């Protein structure tokens, strides 16, 4: 695609990066077929190619974002299915990240939208605040339908419906600490505690720690580590995202310079994609660029690392049929497609893949709260495909997908690592008690 940026515009590193990305698009349109919003709405402006044109026009002409651009960029899930499909290797992720930050800087959103986004950014990345918000949501939950009917408040109804009926108790993986293996130490890793997952389902990291410890791996939950920054980053709040990411880079750098780390493991694939991208986020930062690149190089999804371990023979092959839901951040963001399914099959589960595996479930960070109508349609489509497999349960590698899918089905939805922990000697996940 031809572009027309001035030298002054290209002096800005983000614009220079976006210009290169724009030039790589040959506007063939292959990406439209796998874009969830184009599949649902059939509008070119809700396809990757249409969004690329909108972004190009806005950046090239130094135009402040307007309501139309914000509408179509906001509807993008950042699922990155378009990147998997694109034959020209267009780096849509960094282009839309830039567009979101540009919109945040140049467009004044309607008041309700601004308040909602501020509230999400102020609460979700902080486990203490999030816990209090969920406790309050428990009491407001019966009124979710009422919010649906009040103009401008439908998003609150969606948020209430996503909140859990009861909060799981805090566990050991909720605080910083070191979890040594019972036998010989064969490795040492950090595990991201993060934010929302540690409140919604601490059992996921508990399972990961048990599985790693049994395989001889010491697990560190680093002091002062927290939200990876993905949630504010996807809302275009670059400053907040950078602050959170810096804190994690410092926390893990202290560990690498102390006893050392073989890897930094992430059980929430949305966060894993962001931690792997720290090198890019800080590429022009004179203080953090090298440190960030080192942290990104150590980042692994839990499934990638577990695949390298000798787990032995499954202690209790269950024979259960599992529908594996491929989180977008795992299959498109990190291009990890086969490993989780292979691990589950090796552990004795019969794995089924639902139809349309490339399509997002509608979770996408804060998307299911900010775009509840589209997110609900994607969830229903995903659940229908999952239930068609006849599986007894669902496995996924991302808490956002787990929460989203569970809100639309009676099937138990668990994290892949919980099933692996169970199969190799850990306790049966609570959600599977009835199976
Ligand atoms: S498939 Fe790639 S090159 Fe073709 S229009 Fe989409 S982004 Fe551009
Ligand atoms: S990231 Fe997903 S929703 Fe956004 S343009 Fe690409 S395929 Fe469509």
Short mmCIF file of C-alpha atoms and ligand atoms in Angstrom, two decimals:
data_model
loop_
_atom_site.label_atom_id
_atom_site.label_comp_id
_atom_site.label_asym_id
_atom_site.label_seq_id
_atom_site.Cartn_x
_atom_site.Cartn_y
_atom_site.Cartn_z
CA UNK A 1 0.00 0.00 0.00
CA UNK A 2 1.38 3.41 -0.94
CA UNK A 3 1.72 5.90 1.91
CA UNK A 4 2.33 9.65 2.06
CA UNK A 5 3.90 10.58 5.37
CA UNK A 6 6.18 13.59 5.72
CA UNK A 7 9.67 13.31 7.18
CA UNK A 8 8.45 15.26 10.21
CA UNK A 9 5.69 12.72 10.79
CA UNK A 10 8.13 9.83 10.41
CA UNK A 11 10.35 11.32 13.12
CA UNK A 12 7.82 9.91 15.57
CA UNK A 13 8.86 6.27 16.16
CA UNK A 14 5.27 5.01 16.49
CA UNK A 15 4.27 6.65 13.21
CA UNK A 16 7.41 5.27 11.54
CA UNK A 17 6.50 1.75 12.73
CA UNK A 18 2.91 2.15 11.55
CA UNK A 19 4.03 3.44 8.18
CA UNK A 20 6.10 0.30 7.60
CA UNK A 21 3.13 -1.86 8.59
CA UNK A 22 0.77 0.05 6.30
CA UNK A 23 3.16 -0.38 3.37
CA UNK A 24 3.18 -4.15 3.82
CA UNK A 25 -0.60 -4.46 3.29
CA UNK A 26 -1.48 -5.29 -0.33
CA UNK A 27 -5.23 -4.85 0.36
CA UNK A 28 -6.01 -8.37 -0.90
CA UNK A 29 -8.83 -8.78 1.65
CA UNK A 30 -8.01 -12.39 2.61
CA UNK A 31 -8.16 -11.32 6.27
CA UNK A 32 -11.83 -10.35 6.08
CA UNK A 33 -12.96 -14.00 5.99
CA UNK A 34 -11.58 -14.78 9.45
CA UNK A 35 -12.35 -11.46 11.17
CA UNK A 36 -15.11 -12.04 13.75
CA UNK A 37 -16.58 -8.54 13.46
CA UNK A 38 -16.71 -8.74 9.66
CA UNK A 39 -18.29 -12.19 9.92
CA UNK A 40 -20.98 -10.77 12.24
CA UNK A 41 -21.56 -7.33 10.72
CA UNK A 42 -20.48 -7.66 7.06
CA UNK A 43 -19.26 -4.04 7.03
CA UNK A 44 -15.89 -3.40 5.34
CA UNK A 45 -15.09 -0.83 8.04
CA UNK A 46 -15.41 -3.62 10.61
CA UNK A 47 -12.86 -5.74 8.78
CA UNK A 48 -9.06 -5.59 9.20
CA UNK A 49 -8.64 -4.05 5.75
CA UNK A 50 -11.26 -1.38 6.43
CA UNK A 51 -9.68 -0.55 9.78
CA UNK A 52 -6.26 -0.32 8.14
CA UNK A 53 -7.66 2.28 5.70
CA UNK A 54 -9.24 4.26 8.55
CA UNK A 55 -5.98 4.25 10.53
CA UNK A 56 -3.94 5.23 7.46
CA UNK A 57 -6.21 8.16 6.68
CA UNK A 58 -6.17 9.37 10.31
CA UNK A 59 -2.39 9.11 10.76
CA UNK A 60 -1.37 10.36 7.31
CA UNK A 61 -3.45 13.53 7.64
CA UNK A 62 -2.71 14.11 11.34
CA UNK A 63 -6.47 14.06 11.92
CA UNK A 64 -7.76 13.80 15.45
CA UNK A 65 -9.80 10.61 15.79
CA UNK A 66 -13.54 11.04 15.32
CA UNK A 67 -16.60 9.07 16.39
CA UNK A 68 -16.55 6.91 13.26
CA UNK A 69 -12.93 5.83 13.66
CA UNK A 70 -13.42 5.19 17.38
CA UNK A 71 -16.53 3.09 16.67
CA UNK A 72 -14.80 0.73 14.24
CA UNK A 73 -11.51 0.48 16.12
CA UNK A 74 -13.37 -0.09 19.40
CA UNK A 75 -15.26 -2.94 17.76
CA UNK A 76 -11.96 -4.67 16.91
CA UNK A 77 -11.28 -7.46 19.44
CA UNK A 78 -7.50 -7.42 18.90
CA UNK A 79 -7.99 -11.17 18.46
CA UNK A 80 -5.32 -11.14 15.72
CA UNK A 81 -7.05 -13.78 13.58
CA UNK A 82 -6.24 -11.42 10.70
CA UNK A 83 -2.51 -11.80 11.39
CA UNK A 84 -2.73 -15.59 11.15
CA UNK A 85 -4.59 -15.29 7.84
CA UNK A 86 -2.63 -12.47 6.19
CA UNK A 87 -0.30 -13.78 3.45
CA UNK A 88 1.78 -10.57 3.56
CA UNK A 89 2.67 -10.74 7.24
CA UNK A 90 0.97 -7.44 8.12
CA UNK A 91 1.69 -6.65 11.78
CA UNK A 92 -1.86 -5.56 12.56
CA UNK A 93 -1.30 -5.88 16.33
CA UNK A 94 1.15 -3.00 16.57
CA UNK A 95 -0.84 -0.92 14.10
CA UNK A 96 -4.09 -1.18 16.07
CA UNK A 97 -2.20 -0.67 19.35
CA UNK A 98 -0.91 2.63 17.95
CA UNK A 99 -4.39 3.56 16.71
CA UNK A 100 -5.93 2.90 20.14
CA UNK A 101 -3.35 5.13 21.85
CA UNK A 102 -3.86 7.81 19.16
CA UNK A 103 -7.64 7.72 19.68
CA UNK A 104 -7.18 7.99 23.44
CA UNK A 105 -4.96 11.07 22.93
CA UNK A 106 -7.05 12.88 20.31
CA UNK A 107 -10.70 11.92 20.79
CA UNK A 108 -13.06 12.98 23.60
CA UNK A 109 -15.41 10.09 24.20
CA UNK A 110 -19.01 10.54 25.44
CA UNK A 111 -19.15 10.90 29.22
CA UNK A 112 -20.55 7.42 30.00
CA UNK A 113 -17.83 5.80 27.88
CA UNK A 114 -15.11 7.85 29.57
CA UNK A 115 -16.35 6.95 33.04
CA UNK A 116 -16.64 3.26 32.21
CA UNK A 117 -13.12 3.11 30.80
CA UNK A 118 -11.68 5.03 33.72
CA UNK A 119 -13.40 2.72 36.18
CA UNK A 120 -12.12 -0.42 34.42
CA UNK A 121 -8.58 0.96 34.26
CA UNK A 122 -8.69 1.96 37.93
CA UNK A 123 -10.04 -1.36 39.21
CA UNK A 124 -9.16 -4.38 37.06
CA UNK A 125 -5.33 -4.24 37.22
CA UNK A 126 -5.36 -4.07 41.04
CA UNK A 127 -6.39 -7.32 42.78
CA UNK A 128 -7.36 -5.60 46.06
CA UNK A 129 -9.70 -3.14 44.34
CA UNK A 130 -11.01 -5.84 41.99
CA UNK A 131 -11.88 -8.07 44.93
CA UNK A 132 -13.89 -5.27 46.56
CA UNK A 133 -15.65 -4.50 43.25
CA UNK A 134 -16.62 -8.16 42.83
CA UNK A 135 -17.98 -8.31 46.37
CA UNK A 136 -20.15 -5.27 45.57
CA UNK A 137 -21.18 -6.83 42.24
CA UNK A 138 -22.43 -9.90 44.12
CA UNK A 139 -25.15 -7.78 45.76
CA UNK A 140 -25.97 -5.85 42.55
CA UNK A 141 -26.17 -9.02 40.39
CA UNK A 142 -29.93 -9.56 40.77
CA UNK A 143 -30.44 -6.13 39.15
CA UNK A 144 -28.43 -6.90 35.98
CA UNK A 145 -31.57 -7.02 33.82
CA UNK A 146 -32.66 -3.64 35.16
CA UNK A 147 -29.37 -2.08 34.00
CA UNK A 148 -29.98 -3.59 30.53
CA UNK A 149 -33.14 -1.49 30.21
CA UNK A 150 -31.61 1.80 31.39
CA UNK A 151 -30.18 3.88 28.53
CA UNK A 152 -26.36 3.88 28.55
CA UNK A 153 -26.09 1.35 31.39
CA UNK A 154 -26.30 -1.94 29.47
CA UNK A 155 -22.56 -2.37 29.97
CA UNK A 156 -23.04 -2.49 33.74
CA UNK A 157 -25.56 -5.29 33.25
CA UNK A 158 -22.97 -7.19 31.19
CA UNK A 159 -20.33 -6.65 33.87
CA UNK A 160 -22.62 -7.93 36.60
CA UNK A 161 -23.47 -11.06 34.61
CA UNK A 162 -19.75 -11.84 34.20
CA UNK A 163 -19.03 -11.47 37.92
CA UNK A 164 -18.79 -14.79 39.77
CA UNK A 165 -21.54 -15.96 42.12
CA UNK A 166 -18.98 -16.46 44.87
CA UNK A 167 -15.32 -15.49 45.17
CA UNK A 168 -12.84 -18.31 45.69
CA UNK A 169 -10.76 -18.00 48.88
CA UNK A 170 -7.22 -16.65 48.69
CA UNK A 171 -4.50 -19.31 48.35
CA UNK A 172 -0.72 -19.45 48.77
CA UNK A 173 -0.23 -18.38 45.14
CA UNK A 174 -1.86 -15.05 46.00
CA UNK A 175 1.29 -13.64 47.66
CA UNK A 176 4.95 -13.37 46.68
CA UNK A 177 7.03 -16.39 47.65
CA UNK A 178 9.20 -19.29 46.56
CA UNK A 179 7.79 -22.78 45.99
CA UNK A 180 10.64 -25.32 46.00
CA UNK A 181 10.32 -28.76 44.38
CA UNK A 182 10.15 -31.76 46.72
CA UNK A 183 13.16 -33.52 45.14
CA UNK A 184 16.15 -32.41 43.10
CA UNK A 185 15.86 -28.91 41.64
CA UNK A 186 15.96 -29.17 37.83
CA UNK A 187 14.90 -25.63 37.00
CA UNK A 188 13.81 -22.28 38.39
CA UNK A 189 11.06 -20.13 36.91
CA UNK A 190 8.99 -17.08 37.78
CA UNK A 191 5.22 -17.38 37.43
CA UNK A 192 3.12 -14.28 36.72
CA UNK A 193 0.52 -13.69 39.45
CA UNK A 194 -0.93 -10.82 37.49
CA UNK A 195 -4.26 -9.27 38.43
CA UNK A 196 -7.76 -10.50 37.53
CA UNK A 197 -6.94 -14.23 37.35
CA UNK A 198 -5.43 -14.27 40.84
CA UNK A 199 -8.79 -13.05 42.18
CA UNK A 200 -11.19 -14.93 39.90
CA UNK A 201 -9.47 -18.31 39.98
CA UNK A 202 -6.30 -18.68 42.08
CA UNK A 203 -6.63 -22.46 41.62
CA UNK A 204 -5.07 -22.09 38.15
CA UNK A 205 -1.69 -20.90 39.42
CA UNK A 206 -1.93 -23.35 42.36
CA UNK A 207 -2.23 -26.17 39.81
CA UNK A 208 0.68 -24.82 37.76
CA UNK A 209 2.91 -24.64 40.85
CA UNK A 210 2.07 -28.21 41.91
CA UNK A 211 2.71 -29.56 38.40
CA UNK A 212 6.03 -27.70 38.09
CA UNK A 213 7.18 -28.65 41.59
CA UNK A 214 6.50 -32.34 40.93
CA UNK A 215 8.65 -32.07 37.79
CA UNK A 216 11.53 -30.62 39.84
CA UNK A 217 11.00 -26.94 39.00
CA UNK A 218 11.24 -24.23 41.65
CA UNK A 219 8.61 -21.52 41.21
CA UNK A 220 9.05 -17.90 42.25
CA UNK A 221 6.22 -15.41 42.63
CA UNK A 222 8.28 -12.25 42.50
CA UNK A 223 7.88 -9.38 44.99
CA UNK A 224 6.15 -6.28 43.55
CA UNK A 225 5.00 -8.02 40.37
CA UNK A 226 1.39 -7.47 39.25
CA UNK A 227 -0.76 -6.67 36.23
CA UNK A 228 1.24 -7.05 33.02
CA UNK A 229 -0.35 -3.90 31.56
CA UNK A 230 -2.44 -5.66 28.90
CA UNK A 231 -5.79 -4.32 30.13
CA UNK A 232 -4.91 -0.59 29.98
CA UNK A 233 -2.78 -1.21 26.85
CA UNK A 234 -5.81 -2.50 24.94
CA UNK A 235 -7.80 0.53 26.01
CA UNK A 236 -5.12 2.81 24.53
CA UNK A 237 -3.91 3.93 27.97
CA UNK A 238 -0.22 3.66 27.12
CA UNK A 239 1.06 5.55 30.14
CA UNK A 240 -0.70 3.24 32.62
CA UNK A 241 0.36 0.16 30.67
CA UNK A 242 4.01 1.23 30.62
CA UNK A 243 4.00 1.94 34.36
CA UNK A 244 2.65 -1.53 35.15
CA UNK A 245 5.03 -3.21 32.70
CA UNK A 246 8.04 -1.36 34.17
CA UNK A 247 7.17 -2.64 37.63
CA UNK A 248 7.16 -6.23 36.35
CA UNK A 249 10.37 -5.79 34.38
CA UNK A 250 12.08 -4.53 37.55
CA UNK A 251 10.63 -7.35 39.66
CA UNK A 252 11.78 -10.10 37.31
CA UNK A 253 15.14 -8.44 36.59
CA UNK A 254 15.89 -8.61 40.33
CA UNK A 255 15.24 -12.36 40.15
CA UNK A 256 17.36 -12.89 37.04
CA UNK A 257 20.22 -11.02 38.69
CA UNK A 258 19.75 -12.97 41.93
CA UNK A 259 19.31 -16.74 41.79
CA UNK A 260 18.47 -16.59 38.07
CA UNK A 261 15.45 -17.70 36.05
CA UNK A 262 15.13 -20.26 33.25
CA UNK A 263 11.83 -18.75 32.15
CA UNK A 264 8.97 -16.45 33.09
CA UNK A 265 5.77 -18.44 32.86
CA UNK A 266 2.30 -17.08 32.21
CA UNK A 267 -0.96 -19.02 32.66
CA UNK A 268 -3.13 -16.28 31.11
CA UNK A 269 -2.34 -16.21 27.42
CA UNK A 270 -3.60 -12.65 26.96
CA UNK A 271 -0.96 -11.53 29.45
CA UNK A 272 1.65 -13.83 27.88
CA UNK A 273 1.24 -12.07 24.54
CA UNK A 274 1.85 -8.71 26.24
CA UNK A 275 4.88 -9.83 28.29
CA UNK A 276 6.40 -11.29 25.10
CA UNK A 277 5.88 -7.84 23.56
CA UNK A 278 7.62 -5.81 26.31
CA UNK A 279 10.72 -5.63 24.08
CA UNK A 280 8.69 -3.82 21.42
CA UNK A 281 6.81 -1.63 23.90
CA UNK A 282 10.08 -0.27 25.31
CA UNK A 283 12.13 -0.35 22.10
CA UNK A 284 12.83 3.39 22.23
CA UNK A 285 13.22 3.68 26.01
CA UNK A 286 16.89 4.33 26.80
CA UNK A 287 16.60 2.87 30.32
CA UNK A 288 14.29 -0.08 29.76
CA UNK A 289 14.82 -1.27 26.17
CA UNK A 290 17.47 -3.90 26.95
CA UNK A 291 15.90 -5.05 30.20
CA UNK A 292 12.49 -5.35 28.53
CA UNK A 293 13.91 -7.36 25.62
CA UNK A 294 15.58 -9.77 28.10
CA UNK A 295 12.29 -10.27 29.97
CA UNK A 296 10.38 -10.87 26.74
CA UNK A 297 12.95 -13.44 25.66
CA UNK A 298 12.34 -15.38 28.89
CA UNK A 299 8.52 -15.28 28.68
CA UNK A 300 6.72 -18.56 27.92
CA UNK A 301 3.17 -19.74 28.01
CA UNK A 302 2.81 -22.44 30.66
CA UNK A 303 2.09 -25.05 27.95
CA UNK A 304 5.32 -24.23 26.08
CA UNK A 305 7.39 -24.81 29.19
CA UNK A 306 5.50 -27.87 30.46
CA UNK A 307 6.08 -29.51 27.07
CA UNK A 308 9.84 -29.49 27.79
CA UNK A 309 9.41 -31.33 31.12
CA UNK A 310 9.37 -35.03 31.90
CA UNK A 311 5.97 -35.40 33.56
CA UNK A 312 6.15 -39.20 33.73
CA UNK A 313 3.14 -41.45 33.16
CA UNK A 314 -0.33 -39.95 33.82
CA UNK A 315 -1.35 -41.06 37.31
CA UNK A 316 -5.05 -41.06 36.59
CA UNK A 317 -5.98 -41.10 32.90
CA UNK A 318 -9.59 -39.95 33.07
CA UNK A 319 -10.67 -40.77 29.51
CA UNK A 320 -12.91 -37.71 29.66
CA UNK A 321 -13.71 -35.92 26.41
CA UNK A 322 -12.47 -32.33 26.49
CA UNK A 323 -13.41 -29.58 24.07
CA UNK A 324 -10.25 -27.52 23.68
CA UNK A 325 -10.96 -23.83 23.16
CA UNK A 326 -7.99 -22.11 21.54
CA UNK A 327 -7.69 -18.63 23.09
CA UNK A 328 -6.95 -16.04 20.37
CA UNK A 329 -3.98 -14.72 22.31
CA UNK A 330 -2.52 -18.23 22.31
CA UNK A 331 -3.29 -19.36 18.75
CA UNK A 332 -2.97 -16.00 16.94
CA UNK A 333 -0.98 -13.83 19.36
CA UNK A 334 1.64 -16.44 20.27
CA UNK A 335 1.05 -18.92 17.44
CA UNK A 336 0.77 -21.79 19.95
CA UNK A 337 -1.74 -24.11 18.35
CA UNK A 338 -0.78 -27.74 18.81
CA UNK A 339 1.02 -27.95 22.16
CA UNK A 340 -1.94 -27.64 24.60
CA UNK A 341 -3.96 -30.23 22.66
CA UNK A 342 -0.98 -32.61 22.49
CA UNK A 343 -0.36 -32.24 26.23
CA UNK A 344 -4.00 -33.00 27.03
CA UNK A 345 -4.03 -36.05 24.72
CA UNK A 346 -0.80 -37.35 26.28
CA UNK A 347 -2.39 -36.90 29.71
CA UNK A 348 -5.21 -39.28 28.75
CA UNK A 349 -7.98 -36.93 27.66
CA UNK A 350 -9.92 -37.36 24.40
CA UNK A 351 -9.54 -33.93 22.81
CA UNK A 352 -12.13 -32.43 20.46
CA UNK A 353 -11.72 -29.14 18.64
CA UNK A 354 -14.96 -27.18 18.10
CA UNK A 355 -15.85 -25.85 14.63
CA UNK A 356 -14.65 -22.33 13.76
CA UNK A 357 -11.69 -22.56 16.15
CA UNK A 358 -10.20 -19.36 14.71
CA UNK A 359 -13.15 -17.21 15.86
CA UNK A 360 -12.91 -15.30 19.14
CA UNK A 361 -15.29 -16.14 22.02
CA UNK A 362 -15.88 -12.42 22.58
CA UNK A 363 -13.89 -12.10 25.80
CA UNK A 364 -10.87 -10.12 24.54
CA UNK A 365 -9.77 -8.39 27.75
CA UNK A 366 -12.39 -5.76 28.56
CA UNK A 367 -14.26 -6.23 25.25
CA UNK A 368 -17.11 -8.24 26.78
CA UNK A 369 -17.78 -5.31 29.12
CA UNK A 370 -17.30 -2.52 26.57
CA UNK A 371 -19.03 -4.23 23.62
CA UNK A 372 -21.52 -6.56 25.32
CA UNK A 373 -23.81 -7.03 22.31
CA UNK A 374 -21.12 -8.24 19.90
CA UNK A 375 -19.35 -10.18 22.64
CA UNK A 376 -22.61 -11.94 23.52
CA UNK A 377 -23.19 -13.00 19.91
CA UNK A 378 -19.64 -14.36 19.64
CA UNK A 379 -19.99 -16.20 22.93
CA UNK A 380 -23.25 -17.86 21.89
CA UNK A 381 -21.73 -18.95 18.59
CA UNK A 382 -18.67 -20.33 20.38
CA UNK A 383 -20.75 -22.18 23.00
CA UNK A 384 -22.93 -23.74 20.29
CA UNK A 385 -19.83 -25.04 18.49
CA UNK A 386 -18.37 -26.33 21.77
CA UNK A 387 -21.57 -28.11 22.80
CA UNK A 388 -21.77 -29.76 19.36
CA UNK A 389 -18.57 -31.66 20.13
CA UNK A 390 -20.39 -33.66 22.82
CA UNK A 391 -17.50 -33.05 25.23
CA UNK A 392 -18.02 -33.33 28.99
CA UNK A 393 -15.94 -30.26 29.78
CA UNK A 394 -14.04 -27.38 28.20
CA UNK A 395 -10.35 -26.50 28.55
CA UNK A 396 -8.77 -23.15 27.70
CA UNK A 397 -5.54 -21.34 28.49
CA UNK A 398 -6.90 -17.88 29.31
CA UNK A 399 -9.04 -16.72 32.26
CA UNK A 400 -10.92 -14.24 30.06
CA UNK A 401 -12.13 -17.04 27.75
CA UNK A 402 -12.88 -19.30 30.73
CA UNK A 403 -15.12 -16.64 32.32
CA UNK A 404 -16.77 -15.70 29.03
CA UNK A 405 -17.57 -19.26 27.91
CA UNK A 406 -18.70 -20.32 31.40
CA UNK A 407 -21.26 -17.50 31.36
CA UNK A 408 -23.00 -19.20 28.41
CA UNK A 409 -22.92 -22.93 29.18
CA UNK A 410 -23.49 -25.42 31.98
CA UNK A 411 -20.39 -27.39 30.97
CA UNK A 412 -17.49 -26.97 33.39
CA UNK A 413 -14.75 -24.76 31.94
CA UNK A 414 -11.25 -25.20 33.36
CA UNK A 415 -7.68 -24.20 32.54
CA UNK A 416 -5.55 -26.69 30.60
CA UNK A 417 -2.96 -26.72 33.39
CA UNK A 418 -5.59 -27.78 35.96
CA UNK A 419 -6.31 -30.88 33.87
CA UNK A 420 -2.60 -31.62 33.47
CA UNK A 421 -2.02 -31.23 37.22
CA UNK A 422 -4.90 -33.63 37.93
CA UNK A 423 -3.74 -36.18 35.37
CA UNK A 424 -0.19 -36.22 36.76
CA UNK A 425 -1.05 -36.65 40.42
CA UNK A 426 -2.73 -33.42 41.58
CA UNK A 427 -6.26 -33.04 42.95
CA UNK A 428 -9.32 -33.18 40.72
CA UNK A 429 -10.41 -29.60 39.85
CA UNK A 430 -13.37 -28.59 42.01
CA UNK A 431 -15.44 -27.64 38.97
CA UNK A 432 -15.30 -31.28 37.82
CA UNK A 433 -16.66 -32.74 41.07
CA UNK A 434 -19.86 -33.92 39.33
CA UNK A 435 -18.01 -35.76 36.51
S1 LIG B 1 -4.80 -10.10 4.28
FE1 LIG B 1 -3.06 -8.82 4.89
S2 LIG B 1 -2.37 -7.82 3.01
FE2 LIG B 1 -4.44 -8.60 2.62
S3 LIG B 1 -5.83 -6.87 3.15
FE3 LIG B 1 -5.64 -8.12 4.99
S4 LIG B 1 -3.96 -7.18 6.12
FE4 LIG B 1 -3.80 -6.39 4.03
S1 LIG B 2 -7.87 -8.26 15.41
FE1 LIG B 2 -9.65 -9.61 15.14
S2 LIG B 2 -11.44 -8.25 15.21
FE2 LIG B 2 -9.62 -6.94 14.91
S3 LIG B 2 -9.47 -6.71 12.68
FE3 LIG B 2 -8.16 -8.46 13.21
S4 LIG B 2 -9.49 -10.26 12.98
FE4 LIG B 2 -10.84 -8.44 13.05
#
